[in-house]
Short mmCIF file of C-alpha atoms in Angstrom, two decimals:
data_model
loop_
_atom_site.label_atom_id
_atom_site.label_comp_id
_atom_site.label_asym_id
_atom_site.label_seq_id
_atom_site.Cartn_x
_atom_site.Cartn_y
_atom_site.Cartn_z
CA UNK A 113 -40.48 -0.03 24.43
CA UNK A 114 -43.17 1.25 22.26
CA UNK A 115 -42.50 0.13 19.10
CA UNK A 116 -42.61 -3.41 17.92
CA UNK A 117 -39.79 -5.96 16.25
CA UNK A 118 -41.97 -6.15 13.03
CA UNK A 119 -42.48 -1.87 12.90
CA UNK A 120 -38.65 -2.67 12.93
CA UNK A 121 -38.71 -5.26 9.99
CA UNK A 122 -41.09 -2.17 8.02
CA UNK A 123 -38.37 -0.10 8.53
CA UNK A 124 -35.17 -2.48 7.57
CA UNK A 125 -36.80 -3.17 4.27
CA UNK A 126 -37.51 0.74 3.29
CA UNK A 127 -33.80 1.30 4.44
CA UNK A 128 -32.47 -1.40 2.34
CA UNK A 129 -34.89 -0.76 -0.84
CA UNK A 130 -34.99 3.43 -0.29
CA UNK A 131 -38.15 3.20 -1.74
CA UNK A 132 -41.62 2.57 0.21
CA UNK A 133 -42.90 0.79 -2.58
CA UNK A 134 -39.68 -1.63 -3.37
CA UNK A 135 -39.93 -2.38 0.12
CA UNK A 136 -43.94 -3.07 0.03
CA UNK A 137 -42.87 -5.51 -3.00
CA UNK A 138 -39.86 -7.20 -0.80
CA UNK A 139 -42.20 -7.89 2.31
CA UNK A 140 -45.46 -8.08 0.73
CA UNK A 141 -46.82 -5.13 3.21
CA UNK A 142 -49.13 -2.62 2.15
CA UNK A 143 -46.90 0.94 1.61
CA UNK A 144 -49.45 2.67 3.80
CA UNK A 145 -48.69 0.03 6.96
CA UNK A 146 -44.68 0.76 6.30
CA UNK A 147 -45.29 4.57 6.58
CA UNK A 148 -47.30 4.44 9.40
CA UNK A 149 -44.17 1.90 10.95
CA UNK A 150 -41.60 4.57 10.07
CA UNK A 151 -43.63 7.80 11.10
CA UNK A 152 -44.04 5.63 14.66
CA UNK A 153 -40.62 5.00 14.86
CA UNK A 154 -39.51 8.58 13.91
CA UNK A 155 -41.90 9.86 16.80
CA UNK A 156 -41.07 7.49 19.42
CA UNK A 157 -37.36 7.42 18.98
CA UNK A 158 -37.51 11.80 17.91
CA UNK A 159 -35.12 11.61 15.58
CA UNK A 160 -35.74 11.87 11.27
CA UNK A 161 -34.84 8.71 9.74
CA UNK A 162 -35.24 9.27 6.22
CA UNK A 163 -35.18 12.23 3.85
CA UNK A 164 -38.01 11.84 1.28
CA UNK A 165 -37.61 13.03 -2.14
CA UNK A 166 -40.27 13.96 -4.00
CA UNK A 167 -41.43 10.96 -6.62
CA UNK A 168 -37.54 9.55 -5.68
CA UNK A 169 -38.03 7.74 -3.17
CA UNK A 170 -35.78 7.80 0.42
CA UNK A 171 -32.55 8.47 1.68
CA UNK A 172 -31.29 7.10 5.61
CA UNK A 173 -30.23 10.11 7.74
CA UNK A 174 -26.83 10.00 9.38
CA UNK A 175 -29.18 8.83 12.28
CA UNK A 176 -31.02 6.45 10.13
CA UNK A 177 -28.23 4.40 9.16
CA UNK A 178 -26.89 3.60 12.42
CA UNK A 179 -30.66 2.91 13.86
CA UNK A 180 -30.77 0.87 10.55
CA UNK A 181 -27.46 -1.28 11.98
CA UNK A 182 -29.20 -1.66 15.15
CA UNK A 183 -32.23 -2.61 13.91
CA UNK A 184 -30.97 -5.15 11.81
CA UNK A 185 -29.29 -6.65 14.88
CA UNK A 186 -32.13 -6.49 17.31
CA UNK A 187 -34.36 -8.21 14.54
CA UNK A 188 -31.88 -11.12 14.01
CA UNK A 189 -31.07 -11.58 17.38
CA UNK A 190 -34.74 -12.04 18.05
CA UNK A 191 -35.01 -14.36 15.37
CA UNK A 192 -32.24 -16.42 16.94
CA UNK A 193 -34.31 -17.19 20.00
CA UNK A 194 -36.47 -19.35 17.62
CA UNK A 195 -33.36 -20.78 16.06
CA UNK A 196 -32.15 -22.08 19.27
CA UNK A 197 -35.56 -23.15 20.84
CA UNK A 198 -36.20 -25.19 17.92
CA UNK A 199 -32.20 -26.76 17.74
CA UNK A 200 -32.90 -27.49 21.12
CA UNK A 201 -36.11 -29.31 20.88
CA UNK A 202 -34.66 -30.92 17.45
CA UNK A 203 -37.45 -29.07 15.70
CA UNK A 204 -36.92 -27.31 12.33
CA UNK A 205 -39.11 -24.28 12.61
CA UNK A 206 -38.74 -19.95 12.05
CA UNK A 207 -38.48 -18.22 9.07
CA UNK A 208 -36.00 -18.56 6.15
CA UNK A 209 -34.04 -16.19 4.05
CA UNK A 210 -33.94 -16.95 0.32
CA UNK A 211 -32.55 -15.37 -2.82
CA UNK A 212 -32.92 -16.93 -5.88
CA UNK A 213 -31.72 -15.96 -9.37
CA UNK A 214 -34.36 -13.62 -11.32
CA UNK A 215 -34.47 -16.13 -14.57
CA UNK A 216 -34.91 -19.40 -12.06
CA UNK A 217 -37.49 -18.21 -9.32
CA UNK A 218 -40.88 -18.03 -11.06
CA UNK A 219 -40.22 -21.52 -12.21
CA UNK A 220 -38.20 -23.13 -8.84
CA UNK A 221 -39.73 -21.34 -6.34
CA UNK A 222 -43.38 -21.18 -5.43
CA UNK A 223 -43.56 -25.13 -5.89
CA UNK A 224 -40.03 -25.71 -4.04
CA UNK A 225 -41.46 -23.15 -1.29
CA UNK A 226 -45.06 -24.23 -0.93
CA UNK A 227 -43.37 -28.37 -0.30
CA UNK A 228 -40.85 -27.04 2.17
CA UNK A 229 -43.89 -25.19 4.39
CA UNK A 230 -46.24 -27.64 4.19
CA UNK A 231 -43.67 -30.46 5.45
CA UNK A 232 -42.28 -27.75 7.96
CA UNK A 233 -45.51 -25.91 8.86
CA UNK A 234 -43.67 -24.06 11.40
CA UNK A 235 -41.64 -22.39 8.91
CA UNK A 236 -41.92 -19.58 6.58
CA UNK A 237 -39.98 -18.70 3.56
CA UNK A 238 -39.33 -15.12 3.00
CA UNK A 239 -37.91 -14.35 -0.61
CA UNK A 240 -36.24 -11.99 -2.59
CA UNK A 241 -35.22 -11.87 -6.35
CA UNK A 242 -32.00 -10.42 -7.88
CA UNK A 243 -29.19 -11.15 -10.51
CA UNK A 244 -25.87 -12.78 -9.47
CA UNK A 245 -24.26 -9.59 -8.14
CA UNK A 246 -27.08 -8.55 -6.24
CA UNK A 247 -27.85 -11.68 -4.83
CA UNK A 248 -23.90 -12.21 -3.76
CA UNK A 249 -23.89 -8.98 -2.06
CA UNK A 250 -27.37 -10.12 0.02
CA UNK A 251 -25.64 -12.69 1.33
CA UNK A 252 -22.73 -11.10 3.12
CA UNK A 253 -25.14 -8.47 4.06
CA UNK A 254 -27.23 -10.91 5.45
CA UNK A 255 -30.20 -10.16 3.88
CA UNK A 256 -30.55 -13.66 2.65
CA UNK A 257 -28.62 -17.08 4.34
CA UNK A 258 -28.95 -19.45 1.39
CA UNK A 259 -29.48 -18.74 -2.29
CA UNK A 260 -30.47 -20.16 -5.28
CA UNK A 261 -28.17 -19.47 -8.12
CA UNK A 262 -26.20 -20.34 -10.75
CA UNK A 263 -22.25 -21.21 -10.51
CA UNK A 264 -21.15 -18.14 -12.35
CA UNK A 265 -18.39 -16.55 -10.60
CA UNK A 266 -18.46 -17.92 -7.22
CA UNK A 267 -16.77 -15.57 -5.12
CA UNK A 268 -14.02 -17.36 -2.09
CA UNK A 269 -16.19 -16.49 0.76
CA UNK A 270 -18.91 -18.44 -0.89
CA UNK A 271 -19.87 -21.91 -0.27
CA UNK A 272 -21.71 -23.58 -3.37
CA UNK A 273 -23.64 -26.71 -3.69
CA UNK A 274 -24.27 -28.01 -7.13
CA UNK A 275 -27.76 -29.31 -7.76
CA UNK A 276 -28.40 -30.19 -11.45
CA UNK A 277 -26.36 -28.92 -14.64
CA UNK A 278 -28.45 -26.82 -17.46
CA UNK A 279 -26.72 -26.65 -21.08
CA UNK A 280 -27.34 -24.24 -23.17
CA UNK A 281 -29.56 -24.49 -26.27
CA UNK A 282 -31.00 -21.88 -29.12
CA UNK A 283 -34.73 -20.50 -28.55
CA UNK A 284 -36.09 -19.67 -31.93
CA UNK A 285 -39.76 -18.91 -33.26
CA UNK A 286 -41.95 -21.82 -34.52
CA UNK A 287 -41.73 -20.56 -38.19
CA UNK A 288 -38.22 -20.05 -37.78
CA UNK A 289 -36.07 -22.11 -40.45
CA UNK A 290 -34.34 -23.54 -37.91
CA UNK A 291 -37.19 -24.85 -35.63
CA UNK A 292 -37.21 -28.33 -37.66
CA UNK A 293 -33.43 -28.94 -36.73
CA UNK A 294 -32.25 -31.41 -34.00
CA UNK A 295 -29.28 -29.53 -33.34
CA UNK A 296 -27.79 -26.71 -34.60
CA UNK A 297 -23.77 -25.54 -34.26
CA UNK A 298 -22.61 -21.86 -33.32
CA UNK A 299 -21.37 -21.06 -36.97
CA UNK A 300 -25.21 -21.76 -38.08
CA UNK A 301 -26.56 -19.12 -36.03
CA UNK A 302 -23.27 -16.53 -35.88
CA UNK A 303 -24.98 -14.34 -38.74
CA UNK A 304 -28.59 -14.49 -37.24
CA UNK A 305 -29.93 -11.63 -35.29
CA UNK A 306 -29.42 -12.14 -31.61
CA UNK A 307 -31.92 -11.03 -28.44
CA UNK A 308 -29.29 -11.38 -25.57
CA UNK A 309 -30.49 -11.40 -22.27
CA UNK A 310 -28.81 -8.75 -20.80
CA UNK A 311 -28.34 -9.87 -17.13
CA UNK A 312 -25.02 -9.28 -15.12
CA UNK A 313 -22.44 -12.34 -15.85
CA UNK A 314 -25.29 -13.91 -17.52
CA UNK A 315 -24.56 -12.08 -21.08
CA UNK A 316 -20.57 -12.41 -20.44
CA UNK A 317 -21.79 -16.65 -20.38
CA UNK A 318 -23.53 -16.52 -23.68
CA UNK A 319 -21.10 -14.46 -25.16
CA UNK A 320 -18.08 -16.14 -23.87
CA UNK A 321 -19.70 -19.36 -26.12
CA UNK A 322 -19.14 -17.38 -29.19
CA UNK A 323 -15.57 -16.29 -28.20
CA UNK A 324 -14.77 -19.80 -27.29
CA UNK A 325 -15.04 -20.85 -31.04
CA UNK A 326 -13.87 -17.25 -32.92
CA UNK A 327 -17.27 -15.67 -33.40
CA UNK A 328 -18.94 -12.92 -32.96
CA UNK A 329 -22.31 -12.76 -32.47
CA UNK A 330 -25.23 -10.15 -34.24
CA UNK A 331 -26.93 -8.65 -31.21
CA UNK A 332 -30.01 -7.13 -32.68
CA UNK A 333 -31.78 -6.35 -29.13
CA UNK A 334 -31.07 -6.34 -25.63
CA UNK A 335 -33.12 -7.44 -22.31
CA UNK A 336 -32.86 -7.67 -18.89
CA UNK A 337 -36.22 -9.41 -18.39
CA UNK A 338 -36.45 -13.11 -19.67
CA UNK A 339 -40.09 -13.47 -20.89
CA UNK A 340 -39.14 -9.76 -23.21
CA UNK A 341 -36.57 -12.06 -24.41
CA UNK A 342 -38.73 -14.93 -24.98
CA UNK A 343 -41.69 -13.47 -26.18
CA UNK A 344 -39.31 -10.96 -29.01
CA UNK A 345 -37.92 -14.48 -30.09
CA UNK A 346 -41.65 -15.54 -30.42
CA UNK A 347 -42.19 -12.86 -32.57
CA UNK A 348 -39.48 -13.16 -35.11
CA UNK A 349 -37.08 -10.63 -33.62
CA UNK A 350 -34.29 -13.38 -33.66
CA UNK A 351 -32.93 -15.68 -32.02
CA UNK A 352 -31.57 -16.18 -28.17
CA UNK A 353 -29.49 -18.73 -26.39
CA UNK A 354 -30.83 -20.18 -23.06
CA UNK A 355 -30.19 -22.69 -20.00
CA UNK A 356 -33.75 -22.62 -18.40
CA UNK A 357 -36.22 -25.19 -19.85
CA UNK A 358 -39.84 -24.14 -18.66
CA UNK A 359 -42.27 -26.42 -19.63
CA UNK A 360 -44.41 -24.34 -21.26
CA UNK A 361 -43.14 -23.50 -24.82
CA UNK A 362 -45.32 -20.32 -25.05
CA UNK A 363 -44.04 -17.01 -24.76
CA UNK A 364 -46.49 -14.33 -22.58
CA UNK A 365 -48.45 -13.22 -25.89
CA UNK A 366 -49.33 -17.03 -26.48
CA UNK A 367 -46.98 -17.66 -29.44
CA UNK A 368 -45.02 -21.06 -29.66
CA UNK A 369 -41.51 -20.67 -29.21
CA UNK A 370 -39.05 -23.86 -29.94
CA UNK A 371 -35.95 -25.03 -28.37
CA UNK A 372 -33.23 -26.35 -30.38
CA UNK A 373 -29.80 -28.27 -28.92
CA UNK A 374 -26.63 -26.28 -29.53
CA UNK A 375 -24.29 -28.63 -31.36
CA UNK A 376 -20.82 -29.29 -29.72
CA UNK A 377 -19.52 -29.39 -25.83
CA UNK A 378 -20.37 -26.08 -24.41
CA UNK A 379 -20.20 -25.36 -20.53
CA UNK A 380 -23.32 -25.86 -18.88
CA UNK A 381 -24.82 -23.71 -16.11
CA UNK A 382 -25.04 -25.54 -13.25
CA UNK A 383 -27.75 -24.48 -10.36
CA UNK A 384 -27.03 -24.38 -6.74
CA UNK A 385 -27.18 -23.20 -3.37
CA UNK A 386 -24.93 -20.67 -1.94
CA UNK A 387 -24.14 -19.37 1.31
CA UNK A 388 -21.47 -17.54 3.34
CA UNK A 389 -18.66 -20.22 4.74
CA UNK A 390 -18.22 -18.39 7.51
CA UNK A 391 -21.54 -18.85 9.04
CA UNK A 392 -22.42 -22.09 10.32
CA UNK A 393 -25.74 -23.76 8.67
CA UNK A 394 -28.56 -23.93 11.37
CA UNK A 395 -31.26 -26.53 11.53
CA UNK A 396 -32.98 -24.78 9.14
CA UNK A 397 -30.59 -23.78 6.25
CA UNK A 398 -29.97 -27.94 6.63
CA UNK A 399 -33.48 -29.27 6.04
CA UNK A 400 -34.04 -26.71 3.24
CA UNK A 401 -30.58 -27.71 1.52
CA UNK A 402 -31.98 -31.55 2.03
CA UNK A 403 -35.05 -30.47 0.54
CA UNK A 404 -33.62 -28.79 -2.38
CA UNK A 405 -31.59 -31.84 -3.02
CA UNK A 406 -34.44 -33.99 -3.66
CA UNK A 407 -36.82 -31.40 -5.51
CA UNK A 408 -34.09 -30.46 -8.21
CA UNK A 409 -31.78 -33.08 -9.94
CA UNK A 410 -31.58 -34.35 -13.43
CA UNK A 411 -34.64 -35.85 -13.33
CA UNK A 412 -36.44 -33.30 -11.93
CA UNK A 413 -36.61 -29.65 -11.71
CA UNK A 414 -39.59 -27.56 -10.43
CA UNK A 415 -41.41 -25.45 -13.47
CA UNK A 416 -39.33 -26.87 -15.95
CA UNK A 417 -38.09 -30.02 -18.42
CA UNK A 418 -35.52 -32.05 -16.67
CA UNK A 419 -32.34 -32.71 -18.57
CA UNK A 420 -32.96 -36.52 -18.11
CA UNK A 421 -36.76 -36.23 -19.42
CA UNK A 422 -35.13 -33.98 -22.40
CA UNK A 423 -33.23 -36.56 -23.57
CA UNK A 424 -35.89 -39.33 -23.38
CA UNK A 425 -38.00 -37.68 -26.09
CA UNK A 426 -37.45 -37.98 -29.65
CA UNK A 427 -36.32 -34.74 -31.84
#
C-alpha cells in the first residue's frame, strides 16, 4: 500500500466534518496537510472522493462514502491491535475518544485530560465538542466511546454514569437589583428579561422550570454560545439561568457577573459519562471512567465551584 493509516484518519475527519477546515479544527492538522492526504488518496486509489464546492465546503462521492466505511474500519481495527497488546500486557495505553458537552469542556477538560496523560503517558486523548444530540449520535457512530454529558434525555442504548449533580441558579449583572439577594424564587424573575441559552434540550431544561410552576418566561435574546450569554448578562441585557459554576465570575469583556440560588426544589443537571451498552468497556474506557470518578464529585469539579465548596461560603 501507498498510502498511510493516518492519510486515512485526514480523510475520515474531512468526510465526517465536509469541510477541510472543520476537520483541521477536529484533528488539530493543518488544512494544507489534509488536502495533500486526500489528493494522495484520490491518486493512488483513482477514484474522486469528494466534490468541492466553491466557499461550501465538500460532499463524499458515491465512491467516497463507501471508501469512507472502509476507512473507518481499517483505522479502528488498527487501533485495536494496541487495545489488545496493552489488555494483554495489563497496560492501559492508545488513544481515547471523547465528547464532551460544549458548555462543560473548556472548564472539565484540559485539566481532566492533561491528569489522565500524564498518569497514562502512553495514552492520548483525542476530543471533540458538541451539544447533546450531536454528541449522542457520535457515539453510535463511533466517533467517540465515552462522553461527557449531562443526563438530559438519555436515550435506551445509552449507558450513563452519574458523576456530580449541578442545580440551577440565576446569573445576573453586579449592579443588578437582585445581585444582593441570597436566593431568589421563579415568580421574582418571571417578568425580567431573559438571555436563554439556546442549546438543543438545554433550553427545553430551563424552560421546563418555568412550566413546572405556571410561568412563562420574557426571553429578550437568544444564544447558542455560553460566554455570549454570560457576557450579555454582564452587560445588563438580563438575566439567564445556569448549572455550570466556573470559578471565575467574569464574563469575556472583564465585567463581574453574580450568581444567585434559585429558591425552591428544582431538578438539577446531573453530569456523567455515557457510552453505548452494547460495546464492552476496554482497559482504557475503564481507567478513564476511574479517573473521572475521582476528578469530579461534589467536592470537586475541574474549572469550576464545587457544590460542596458552594455551600460552605456565606451569602
Amino acid at each position: 500500500m501507498r498510502f498511510t493509516l493516518r492519510q486515512l484518519e485526514y480523510f475520515i475527519a474531512a468526510g465526517q466534518t465536509g469541510s477541510i477546515t472543520l476537520a483541521s479544527e477536529r484533528i488539530h492538522i493543518s488544512q494544507p496537510s489534509i488536502s495533500t492526504a486526500i489528493a494522495h488518496l484520490e491518486r493512488e486509489l483513482s477514484v474522486q472522493l469528494f466534490v468541492r464546492h466553491h466557499a461550501q465546503g465538500l460532499t463524499l462521492t458515491p465512491i467516497g462514502r463507501e471508501v469512507l466505511r472502509e476507512a473507518k474500519a481499517l483505522v479502528e481495527q488498527a487501533e485495536g491491535l494496541y487495545t489488545l497488546a496493552s489488555e494483554a500486557g495489563g497496560q492501559v495505553r492508545g488513544p481515547l475518544s471523547l465528547g464532551c458537552m460544549v458548555t462543560l469542556a473548556p472548564m472539565l477538560v484540559p485539566e481532566l485530560a492533561h491528569a489522565f496523560t500524564t498518569a497514562f503517558p502512553a495514552t492520548q486523548i483525542r476530543y471533540v465538542e458538541g451539544d447533546q444530540e450531536q454528541l449522542i449520535i457520535g457515539l453510535r457512530r463511533s466517533e467517540t466511546e465515552v462522553v461527557l454529558t449531562y443526563d438530559l434525555h438519555v436515550p435506551d442504548d445509552i449507558h450513563f454514569t452519574p458523576l456530580v449533580d449541578l442545580p440551577p441558579h440565576v446569573l445576573v449583572a453586579e449592579g443588578h437589583p437582585l445581585a444582593e439577594q441570597t436566593a431568589v424564587a421563579m415568580a421574582d424573575i418571571v417578568d425580567e428579561p431573559m438571555i436563554l441559552l439556546d442549546l438543543p434540550l438545554s433550553r427545553e431544561y430551563f424552560l421546563a422550570l418555568f412550566m413546572a410552576e405556571g410561568l412563562q418566561p420574557k426571553i429578550a435574546a437568544r444564544s447558542a454560545h455560553q460566554e455570549v450569554v454570560r457576557t450579555m448578562v454582564a452587560n445588563g441585557h438580563g438575566y439567564t439561568l445556569f448549572n455550570v459554576r466556573p470559578r471565575s465570575d467574569l464574563a469575556l469583556d472583564g465585567k463581574r457577573l453574580r450568581r444567585v440560588r434559585l429558591a425552591g426544589t428544582h431538578r438539577p443537571m446531573r453530569i456523567g459519562l455515557a457510552r453505548l451498552k452494547q460495546l464492552n468497556r476496554s482497559r482504557l474506557v475503564e481507567a478513564f471512567e476511574t479517573h473521572c470518578r475521582a476528578f469530579i464529585s461534589d467536592a470537586y469539579i475541574p474549572g469550576m465551584v464545587a457544590p460542596a465548596i458552594e455551600r460552605r461560603v456565606p451569602r
